[in-house]
XYZ file of C-alpha atoms in Angstrom:
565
model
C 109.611 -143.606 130.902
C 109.065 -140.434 132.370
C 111.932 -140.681 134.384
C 114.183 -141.621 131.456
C 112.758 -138.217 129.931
C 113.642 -136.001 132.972
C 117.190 -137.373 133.170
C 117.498 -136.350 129.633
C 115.935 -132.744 130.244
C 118.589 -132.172 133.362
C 121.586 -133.163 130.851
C 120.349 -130.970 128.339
C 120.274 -128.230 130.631
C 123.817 -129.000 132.166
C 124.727 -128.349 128.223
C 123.366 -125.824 128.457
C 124.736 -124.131 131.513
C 128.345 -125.548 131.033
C 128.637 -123.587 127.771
C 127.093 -120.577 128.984
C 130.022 -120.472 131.367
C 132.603 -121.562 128.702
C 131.721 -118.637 126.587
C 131.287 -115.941 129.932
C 133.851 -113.845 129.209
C 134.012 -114.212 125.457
C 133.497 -110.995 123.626
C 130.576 -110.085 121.743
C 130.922 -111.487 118.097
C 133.090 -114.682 120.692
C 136.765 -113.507 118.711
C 138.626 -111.477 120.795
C 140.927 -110.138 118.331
C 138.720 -108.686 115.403
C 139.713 -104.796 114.291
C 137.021 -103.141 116.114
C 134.421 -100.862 113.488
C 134.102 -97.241 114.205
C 131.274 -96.827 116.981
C 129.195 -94.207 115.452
C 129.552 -92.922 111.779
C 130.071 -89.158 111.718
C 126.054 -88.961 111.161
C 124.970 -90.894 108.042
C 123.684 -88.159 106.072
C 125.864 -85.996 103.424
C 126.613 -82.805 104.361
C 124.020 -80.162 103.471
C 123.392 -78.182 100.126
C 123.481 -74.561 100.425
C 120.529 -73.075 99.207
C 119.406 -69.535 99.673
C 116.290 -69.827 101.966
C 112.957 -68.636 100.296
C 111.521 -65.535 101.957
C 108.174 -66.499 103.010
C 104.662 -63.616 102.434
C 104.763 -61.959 105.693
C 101.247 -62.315 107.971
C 102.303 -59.552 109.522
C 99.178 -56.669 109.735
C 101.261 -54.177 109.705
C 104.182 -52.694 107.182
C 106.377 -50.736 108.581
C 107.421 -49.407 105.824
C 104.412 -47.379 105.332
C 104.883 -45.418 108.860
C 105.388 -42.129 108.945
C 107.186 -42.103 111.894
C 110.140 -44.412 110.057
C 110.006 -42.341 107.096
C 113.147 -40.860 108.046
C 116.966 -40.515 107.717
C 117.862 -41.626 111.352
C 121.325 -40.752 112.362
C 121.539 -42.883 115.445
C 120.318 -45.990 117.060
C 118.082 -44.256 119.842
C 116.952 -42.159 117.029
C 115.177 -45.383 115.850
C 114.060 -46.587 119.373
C 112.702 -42.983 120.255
C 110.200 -43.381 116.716
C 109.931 -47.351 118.067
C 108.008 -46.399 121.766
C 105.867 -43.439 119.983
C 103.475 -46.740 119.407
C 105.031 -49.655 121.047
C 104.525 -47.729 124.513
C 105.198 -50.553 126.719
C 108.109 -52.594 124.987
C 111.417 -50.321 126.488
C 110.164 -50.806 130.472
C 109.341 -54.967 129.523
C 113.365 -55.078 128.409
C 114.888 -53.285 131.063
C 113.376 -56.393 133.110
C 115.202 -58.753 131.045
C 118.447 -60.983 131.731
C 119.019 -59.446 127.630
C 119.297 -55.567 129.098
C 120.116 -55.997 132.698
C 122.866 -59.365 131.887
C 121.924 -60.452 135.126
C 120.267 -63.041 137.080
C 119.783 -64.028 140.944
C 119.416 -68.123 140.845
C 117.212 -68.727 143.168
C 118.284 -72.227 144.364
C 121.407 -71.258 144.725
C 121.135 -67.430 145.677
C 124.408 -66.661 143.160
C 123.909 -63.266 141.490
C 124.941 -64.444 137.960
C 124.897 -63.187 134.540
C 127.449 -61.985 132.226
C 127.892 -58.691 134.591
C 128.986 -60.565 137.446
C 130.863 -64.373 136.332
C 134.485 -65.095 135.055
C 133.770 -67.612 132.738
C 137.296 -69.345 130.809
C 136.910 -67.959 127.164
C 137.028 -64.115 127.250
C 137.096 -64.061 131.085
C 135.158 -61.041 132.258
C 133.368 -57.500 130.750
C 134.768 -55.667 133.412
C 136.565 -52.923 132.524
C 135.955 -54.346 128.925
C 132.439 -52.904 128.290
C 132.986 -51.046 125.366
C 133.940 -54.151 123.167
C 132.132 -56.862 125.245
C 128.708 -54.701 125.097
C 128.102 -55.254 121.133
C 126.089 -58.409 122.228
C 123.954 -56.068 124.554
C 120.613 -55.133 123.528
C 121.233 -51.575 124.023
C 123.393 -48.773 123.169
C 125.927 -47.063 124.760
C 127.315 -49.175 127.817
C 130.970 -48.333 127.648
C 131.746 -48.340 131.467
C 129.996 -48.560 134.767
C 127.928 -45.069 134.336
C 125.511 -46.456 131.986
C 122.201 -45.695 132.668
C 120.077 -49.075 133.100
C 116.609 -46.718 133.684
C 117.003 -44.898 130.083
C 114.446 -46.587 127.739
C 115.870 -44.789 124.804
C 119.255 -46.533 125.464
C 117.528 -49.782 124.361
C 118.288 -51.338 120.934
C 115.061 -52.548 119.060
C 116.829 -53.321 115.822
C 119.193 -56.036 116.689
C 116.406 -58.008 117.745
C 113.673 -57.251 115.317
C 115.228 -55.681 111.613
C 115.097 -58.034 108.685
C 117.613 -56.525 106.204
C 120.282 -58.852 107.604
C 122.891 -55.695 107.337
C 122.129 -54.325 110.557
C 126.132 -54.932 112.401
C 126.890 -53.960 115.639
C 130.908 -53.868 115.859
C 132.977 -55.290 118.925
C 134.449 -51.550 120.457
C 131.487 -49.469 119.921
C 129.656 -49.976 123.071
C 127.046 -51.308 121.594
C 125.951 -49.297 118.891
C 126.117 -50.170 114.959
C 128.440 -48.247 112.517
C 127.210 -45.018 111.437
C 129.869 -44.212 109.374
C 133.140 -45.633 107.773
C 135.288 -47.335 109.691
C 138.277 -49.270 109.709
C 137.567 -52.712 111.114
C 139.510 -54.693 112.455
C 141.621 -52.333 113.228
C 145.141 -51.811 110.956
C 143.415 -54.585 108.588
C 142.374 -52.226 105.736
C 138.973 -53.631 106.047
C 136.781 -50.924 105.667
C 133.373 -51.565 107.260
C 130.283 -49.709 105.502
C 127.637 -47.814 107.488
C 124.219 -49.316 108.676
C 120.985 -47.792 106.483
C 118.814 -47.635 109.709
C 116.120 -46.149 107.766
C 115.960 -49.363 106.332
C 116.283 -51.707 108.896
C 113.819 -49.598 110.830
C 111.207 -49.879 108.273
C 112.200 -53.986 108.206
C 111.293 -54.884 111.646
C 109.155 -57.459 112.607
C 109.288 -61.226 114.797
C 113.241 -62.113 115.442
C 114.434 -64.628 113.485
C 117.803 -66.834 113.888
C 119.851 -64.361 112.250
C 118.602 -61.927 115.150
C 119.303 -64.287 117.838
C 122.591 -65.552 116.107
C 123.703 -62.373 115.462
C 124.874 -62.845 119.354
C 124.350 -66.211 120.074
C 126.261 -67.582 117.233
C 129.250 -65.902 118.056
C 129.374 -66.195 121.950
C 132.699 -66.442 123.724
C 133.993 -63.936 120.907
C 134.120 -66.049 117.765
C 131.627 -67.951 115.225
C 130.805 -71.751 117.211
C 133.596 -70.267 120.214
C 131.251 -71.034 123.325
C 128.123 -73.809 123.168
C 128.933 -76.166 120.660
C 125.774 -76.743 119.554
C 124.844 -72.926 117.965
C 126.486 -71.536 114.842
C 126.039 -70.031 112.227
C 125.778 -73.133 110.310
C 122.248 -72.663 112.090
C 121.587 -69.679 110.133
C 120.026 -71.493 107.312
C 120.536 -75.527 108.116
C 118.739 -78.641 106.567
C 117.275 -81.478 108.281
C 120.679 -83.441 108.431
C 121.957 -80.507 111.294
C 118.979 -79.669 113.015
C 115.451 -81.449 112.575
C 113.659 -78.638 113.976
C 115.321 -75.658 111.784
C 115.632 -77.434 108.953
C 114.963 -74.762 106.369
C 112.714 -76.962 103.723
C 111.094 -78.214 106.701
C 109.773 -76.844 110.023
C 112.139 -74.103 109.640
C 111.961 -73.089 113.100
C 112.947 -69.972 114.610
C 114.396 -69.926 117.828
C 111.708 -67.832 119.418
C 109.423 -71.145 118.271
C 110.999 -72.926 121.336
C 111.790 -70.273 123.289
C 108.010 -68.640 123.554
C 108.802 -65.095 124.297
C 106.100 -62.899 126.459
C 106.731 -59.638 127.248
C 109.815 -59.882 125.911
C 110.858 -61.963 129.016
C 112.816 -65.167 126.636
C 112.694 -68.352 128.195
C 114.851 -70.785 129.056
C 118.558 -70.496 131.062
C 121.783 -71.721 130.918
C 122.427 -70.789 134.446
C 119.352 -72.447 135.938
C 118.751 -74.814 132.853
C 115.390 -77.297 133.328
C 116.973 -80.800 133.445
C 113.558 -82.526 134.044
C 110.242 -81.666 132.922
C 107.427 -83.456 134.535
C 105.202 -82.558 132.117
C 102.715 -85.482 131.178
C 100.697 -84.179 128.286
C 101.867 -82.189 125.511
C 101.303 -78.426 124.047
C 102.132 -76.722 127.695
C 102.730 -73.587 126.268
C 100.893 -70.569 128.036
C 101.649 -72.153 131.402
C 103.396 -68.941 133.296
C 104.989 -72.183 135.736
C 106.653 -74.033 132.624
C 109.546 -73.444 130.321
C 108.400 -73.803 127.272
C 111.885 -74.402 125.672
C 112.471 -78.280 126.889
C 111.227 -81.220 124.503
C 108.418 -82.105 126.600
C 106.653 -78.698 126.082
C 105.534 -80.284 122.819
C 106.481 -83.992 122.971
C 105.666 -84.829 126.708
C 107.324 -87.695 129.004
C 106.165 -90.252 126.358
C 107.062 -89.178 122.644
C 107.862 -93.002 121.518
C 104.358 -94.386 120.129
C 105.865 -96.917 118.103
C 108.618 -98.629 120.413
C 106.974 -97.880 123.712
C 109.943 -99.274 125.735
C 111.880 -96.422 125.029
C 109.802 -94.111 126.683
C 111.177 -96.266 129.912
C 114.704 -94.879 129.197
C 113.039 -91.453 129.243
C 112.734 -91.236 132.780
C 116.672 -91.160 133.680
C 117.789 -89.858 130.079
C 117.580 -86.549 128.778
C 116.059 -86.438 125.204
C 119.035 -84.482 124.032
C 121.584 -87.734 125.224
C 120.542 -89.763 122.234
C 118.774 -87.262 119.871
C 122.101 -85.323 119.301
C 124.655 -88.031 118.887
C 127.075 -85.175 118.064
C 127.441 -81.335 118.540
C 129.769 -79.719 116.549
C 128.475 -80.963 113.461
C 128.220 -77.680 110.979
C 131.120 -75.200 112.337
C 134.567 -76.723 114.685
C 133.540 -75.699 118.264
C 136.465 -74.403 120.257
C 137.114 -76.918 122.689
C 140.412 -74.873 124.824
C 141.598 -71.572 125.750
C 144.949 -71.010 126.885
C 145.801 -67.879 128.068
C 148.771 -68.571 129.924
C 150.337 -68.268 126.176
C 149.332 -64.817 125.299
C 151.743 -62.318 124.759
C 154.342 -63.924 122.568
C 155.251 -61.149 119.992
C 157.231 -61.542 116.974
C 160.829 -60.963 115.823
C 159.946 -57.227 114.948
C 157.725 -57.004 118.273
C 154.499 -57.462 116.635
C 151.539 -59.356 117.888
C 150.923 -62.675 115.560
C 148.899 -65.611 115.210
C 149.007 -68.950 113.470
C 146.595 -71.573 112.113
C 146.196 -75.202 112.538
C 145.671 -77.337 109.665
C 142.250 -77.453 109.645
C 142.066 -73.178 109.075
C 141.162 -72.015 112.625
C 143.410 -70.041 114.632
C 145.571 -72.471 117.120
C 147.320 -69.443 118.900
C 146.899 -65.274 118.725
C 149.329 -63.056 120.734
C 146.403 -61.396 122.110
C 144.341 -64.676 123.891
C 147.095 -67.432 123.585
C 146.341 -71.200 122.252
C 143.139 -72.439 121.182
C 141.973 -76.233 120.426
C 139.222 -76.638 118.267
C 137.469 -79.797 117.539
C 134.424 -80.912 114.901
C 131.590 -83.860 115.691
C 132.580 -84.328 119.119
C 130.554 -87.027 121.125
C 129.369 -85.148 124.031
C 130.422 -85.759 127.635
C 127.276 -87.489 129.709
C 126.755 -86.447 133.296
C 124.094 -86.708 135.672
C 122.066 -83.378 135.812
C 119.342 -81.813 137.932
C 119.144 -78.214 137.383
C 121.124 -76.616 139.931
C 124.221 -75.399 138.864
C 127.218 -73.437 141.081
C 129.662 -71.097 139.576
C 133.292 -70.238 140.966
C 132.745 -66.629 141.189
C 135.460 -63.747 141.625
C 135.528 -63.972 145.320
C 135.659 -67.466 145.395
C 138.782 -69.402 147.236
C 140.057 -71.687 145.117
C 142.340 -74.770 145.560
C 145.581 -73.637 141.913
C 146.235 -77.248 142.443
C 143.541 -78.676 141.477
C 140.894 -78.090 138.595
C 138.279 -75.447 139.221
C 134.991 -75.972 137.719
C 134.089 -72.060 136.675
C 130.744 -74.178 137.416
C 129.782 -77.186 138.726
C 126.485 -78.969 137.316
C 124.895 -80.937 140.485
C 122.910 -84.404 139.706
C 123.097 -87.957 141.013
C 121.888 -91.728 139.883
C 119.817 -91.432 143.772
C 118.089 -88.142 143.591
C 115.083 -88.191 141.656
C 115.563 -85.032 139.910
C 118.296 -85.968 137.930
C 118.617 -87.354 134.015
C 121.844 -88.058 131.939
C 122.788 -84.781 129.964
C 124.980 -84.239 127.149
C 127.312 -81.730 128.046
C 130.341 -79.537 125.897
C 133.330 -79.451 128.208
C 135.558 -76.479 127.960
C 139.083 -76.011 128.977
C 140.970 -73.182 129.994
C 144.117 -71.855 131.927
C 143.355 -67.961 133.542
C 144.954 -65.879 135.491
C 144.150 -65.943 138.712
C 146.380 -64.197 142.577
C 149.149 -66.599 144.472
C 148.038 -64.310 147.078
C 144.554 -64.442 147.955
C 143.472 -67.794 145.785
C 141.428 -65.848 143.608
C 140.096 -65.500 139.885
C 141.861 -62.097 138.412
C 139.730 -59.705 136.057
C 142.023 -58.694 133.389
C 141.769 -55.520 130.951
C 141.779 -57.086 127.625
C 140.220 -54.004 125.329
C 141.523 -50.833 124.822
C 142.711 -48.080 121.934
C 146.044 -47.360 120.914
C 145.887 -44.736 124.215
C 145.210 -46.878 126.695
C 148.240 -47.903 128.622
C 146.888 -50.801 130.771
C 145.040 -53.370 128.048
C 146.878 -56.122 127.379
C 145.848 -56.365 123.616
C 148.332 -53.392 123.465
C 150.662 -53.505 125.716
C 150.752 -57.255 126.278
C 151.699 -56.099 129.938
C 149.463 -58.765 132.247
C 150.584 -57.106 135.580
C 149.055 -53.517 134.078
C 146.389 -55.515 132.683
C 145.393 -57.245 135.927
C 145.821 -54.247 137.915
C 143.511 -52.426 135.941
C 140.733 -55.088 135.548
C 140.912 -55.785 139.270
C 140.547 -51.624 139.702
C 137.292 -51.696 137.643
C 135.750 -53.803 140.125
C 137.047 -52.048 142.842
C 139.660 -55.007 144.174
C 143.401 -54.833 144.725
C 145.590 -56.996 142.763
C 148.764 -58.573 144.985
C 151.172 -58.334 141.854
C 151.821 -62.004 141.999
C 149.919 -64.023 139.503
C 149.899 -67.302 138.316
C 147.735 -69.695 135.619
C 145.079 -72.189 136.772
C 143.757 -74.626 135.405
C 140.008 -74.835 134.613
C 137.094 -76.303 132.797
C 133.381 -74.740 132.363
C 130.208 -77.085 131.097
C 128.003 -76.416 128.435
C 124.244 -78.407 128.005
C 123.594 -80.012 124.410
C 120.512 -78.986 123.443
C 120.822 -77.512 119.624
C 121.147 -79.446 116.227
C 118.920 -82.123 117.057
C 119.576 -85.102 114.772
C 116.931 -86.659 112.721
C 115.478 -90.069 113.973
C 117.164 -92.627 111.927
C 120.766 -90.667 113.306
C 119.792 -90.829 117.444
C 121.761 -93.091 118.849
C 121.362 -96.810 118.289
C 120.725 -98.719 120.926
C 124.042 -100.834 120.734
C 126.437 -97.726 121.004
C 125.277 -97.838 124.535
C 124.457 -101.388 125.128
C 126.965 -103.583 122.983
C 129.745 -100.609 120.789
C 131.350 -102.555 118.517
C 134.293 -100.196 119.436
C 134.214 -101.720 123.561
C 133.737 -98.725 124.643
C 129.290 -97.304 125.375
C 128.641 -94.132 125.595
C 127.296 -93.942 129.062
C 129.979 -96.104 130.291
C 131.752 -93.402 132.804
C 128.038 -92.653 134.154
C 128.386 -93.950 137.579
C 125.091 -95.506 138.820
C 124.004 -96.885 135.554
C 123.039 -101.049 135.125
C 123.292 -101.845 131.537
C 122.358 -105.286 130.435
C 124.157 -106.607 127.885
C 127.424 -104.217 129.631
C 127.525 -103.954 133.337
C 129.153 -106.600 134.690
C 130.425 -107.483 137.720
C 133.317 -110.506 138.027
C 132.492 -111.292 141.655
C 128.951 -111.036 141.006
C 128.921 -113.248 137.874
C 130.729 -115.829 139.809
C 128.704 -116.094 142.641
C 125.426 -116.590 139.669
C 126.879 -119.027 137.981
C 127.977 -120.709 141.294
C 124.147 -120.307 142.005
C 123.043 -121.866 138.939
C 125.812 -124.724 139.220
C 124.140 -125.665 142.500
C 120.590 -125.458 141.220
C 121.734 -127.700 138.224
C 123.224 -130.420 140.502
C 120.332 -130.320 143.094
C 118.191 -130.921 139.619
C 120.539 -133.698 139.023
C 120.562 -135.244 142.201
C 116.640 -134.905 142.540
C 116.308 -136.409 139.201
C 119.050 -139.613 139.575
C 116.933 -140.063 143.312
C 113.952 -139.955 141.737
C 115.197 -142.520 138.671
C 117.128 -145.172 141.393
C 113.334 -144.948 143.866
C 111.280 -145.538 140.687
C 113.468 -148.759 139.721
C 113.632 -149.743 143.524
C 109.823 -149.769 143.526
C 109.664 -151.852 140.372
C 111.756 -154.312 141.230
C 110.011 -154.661 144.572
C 106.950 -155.021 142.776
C 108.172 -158.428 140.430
């Protein structure tokens, strides 16, 4: 009897095993030919309500309002920092340390002096010789060309950091300083820009909020959502649906929340970004060794209590990979910069531009064709922290495409995780003669006979930006191709809109988003043909050695019995 049950256990099995192969390389669902559902709904939440945000009672011990030393019609910017130090003695010297005054920065794994003073990056290529319309994003006033004095505390800009009146406006061609009086802006547009009350923004100050910090950061690369992706000024006042962490009826973070500020030193880097945090336990802040601007700062290298096997994935995947499913998800981000376009004039000689369907500007005379795009699935590399840039006076290969910078990470390492990443396209100029990246002299008045926005000359224009920086240009220029990365790390989805875990383990659209990660193993995905044969060949054997075992053992037991009669 039992061997009568045993046969009938090995056949099952066989049934088992011979349909498991029949239905290998069936697709999920086992119908090949089903329309495939989008892979990830463009988040599942409406877009957000504007409301105006509700001022909250300051606990502030101090009103600046009722200082003397503001109570006064300031006709300048260092007017207003030279009242600022009277009390706040120490604050000029702590921001001439900063990468925000000295824009700046020596990585130290990689010994690159970086920073926007010294890179050529593929949006608005270089300051050089373009300090006077580059520097309103400096914290500081007066910077129109290489004899600005660094060491001058009263050259330092308090307001666009700390007033709260939300007019404070510091104009691209200014060098830095806001509008004092009427003026004309942009130029030729009949625009007419009003001046800045600093008395009132000066009496206003207190902790920088987002509109501080997105007074810049919003509009990097030279244009609202232009450079990251991920910051906008969608994050000016956002609800949960764009970013869980800002969300203005909720935690209604400011950015300086993350990015703990001492001394006026801000943390965290996009040149020497912290990939992975070993932090084990959570609220790290006040540890001079830490940035305090990564997840774990506050959630630590477990933040899953309720599905513990996610914290698993934790360890090779950066938080931001599934938390933000999508980055572009208030403003279009632009995605490409073509400047091998600019120049084209009209049919009365005049510069133009055009739009693309969905409003934003597809090509200006001035910076050629642009590409913009809106919820855009990152691209998902491995990352470890150490990135290289193609400087200046870098050789380059104009065949191939340069990476203005390179992030390094690998499956093997140990310091690297999976990172969402904006990739950004660009053709620049760059000299046939010595393989290098060319500086060019965007910005200038109606005077100036070298800048390209007005005299759409790039041979003056190179020869002039190459001058500022004390470099000869060859004459013979051509367009290369190149890309620059960008880390996810903004507008941080709420929980039910991370990722699922089928968009990376079974998409209903074939395709997972870590798919082109080399050195990933995805059950349920990564297969391998010549591997899955030689398994199944494995368990074919196994299941006839059963068989064979279990038929010996059937024939000996009806030997012996018949032996026995």
């Amino acid at each position: 009897m039992r061997a009568k049950h045993l046969l009938l256990l090995t056949l099952y099995a066989g049934a088992a095993v011979w349909s498991a192969l029949a239905t290998a390389n069936t697709p999920p669902g086992g119908v090949a030919s089903v329309e495939p559902s989008p892979d990830y709904p463009k988040m599942t939440l409406p877009a957000p309500e504007i409301k105006a945000p509700v001022k909250k009672a300051s606990k502030s011990t101090a009103d600046h309002g009722k200082f003397k030393e503001l109570q006064v019609d300031f006709k300048s910017g260092p007017e207003v920092t030279a009242a600022c130090l009277q009390c706040h003695t120490e604050a000029g010297k702590q921001v001439m340390h900063s990468k925000h005054w000295t824009w700046e920065y020596l990585n130290p794994q990689t010994n690159q002096k970086l920073g926007k003073k010294h890179i050529v990056n593929n949006f608005c290529t270089a300051i050089s010789s373009n300090q006077e319309f580059c520097t309103a994003c400096h914290a500081g006033y007066g910077w129109k060309d290489d004899s600005f004095d660094f060491n001058n505390q009263g050259n330092v800009d308090c307001l666009v950091c700390h007033e709260s009146t939300g007019t404070y406006r510091k104009l691209p061609g200014q060098a830095g300083h806001p509008v004092y009086k009427e003026i004309e802006f942009p130029p030729h547009s009949g625009k007419i820009v009003k001046p800045v009350d600093l008395k009132a923004a000066a009496q206003s100050v207190g902790k920088s909020g987002r509109n501080n910090c997105g007074a810049c950061h919003f509009f990097g690369g030279g244009g609202d959502a232009v450079k990251h992706g991920d910051i906008d000024t969608s994050l000016s006042n956002p609800s949960k649906y764009l970013d869980v962490h800002m969300d203005k009826d909720g935690l209604n973070f400011s950015c300086g929340e993350c990015h703990k500020t001492s001394g006026h030193d801000v943390p965290g880097s996009r040149y020497a970004p912290t990939a992975k945090d070993e932090g084990g336990k959570a609220h790290m802040r006040g540890k001079e060794d830490k940035n305090p601007a990564t997840c774990q700062a506050c959630h630590t290298n477990a933040p899953h209590k309720q599905n513990v096997r996610l914290n698993s994935h934790a360890d090779k995947i950066a938080c931001q990979t599934c938390h933000i499913p999508e980055f572009a998800r208030g403003k279009p981000t632009k995605t490409m910069w073509d400047w091998s376009t600019a120049g084209k004039l009209d049919k009365n000689g005049k510069p133009y531009t055009t739009k693309a369907p969905n409003g934003q500007v597809a090509y200006d005379s001035k910076k050629g064709d642009f590409k913009y795009e809106s919820n855009v699935i990152p691209t998902y590399i491995w990352f470890n922290g150490t990135v290289n840039y193609t400087l200046r006076d870098t050789k380059l290969d104009p065949t191939k495409l340069v990476k203005i910078n390179s992030f390094e990470g690998s499956p093997t390492d140990g310091q690297s995780k999976i990172w969402p990443i904006k990739v950004f396209s660009g053709k620049q100029p760059y000299d046939k003669a010595t393989n290098q990246l060319l500086i060019p002299h965007t910005y200038g008045d109606e005077h100036d006979s070298a800048a390209f926005w007005q005299v759409f000359d790039w041979n003056k224009a190179l020869e002039a930006g190459m001058r500022s920086v004390n470099q000869n240009f060859s004459g013979d220029f051509g367009f290369v191709s190149t890309e620059m990365y960008w880390p996810i790390t903004h507008m941080v989805a709420p929980k039910d809109d991370a990722l699922s875990c089928a968009q990376c383990h079974q998409p209903s659209v074939g395709v997972g988003r870590l798919d082109n990660v080399p050195g990933v193993y995805m059950p349920g995905r990564s297969a391998n043909r010549i591997l899955d044969m030689i398994g199944w060949s494995l368990a074919l054997l196994t299941l006839l050695g059963v068989l064979a075992h279990g038929a010996g053992r059937i024939y000996a037991a009806r030997k012996s019995g018949g032996h026995h009669h």
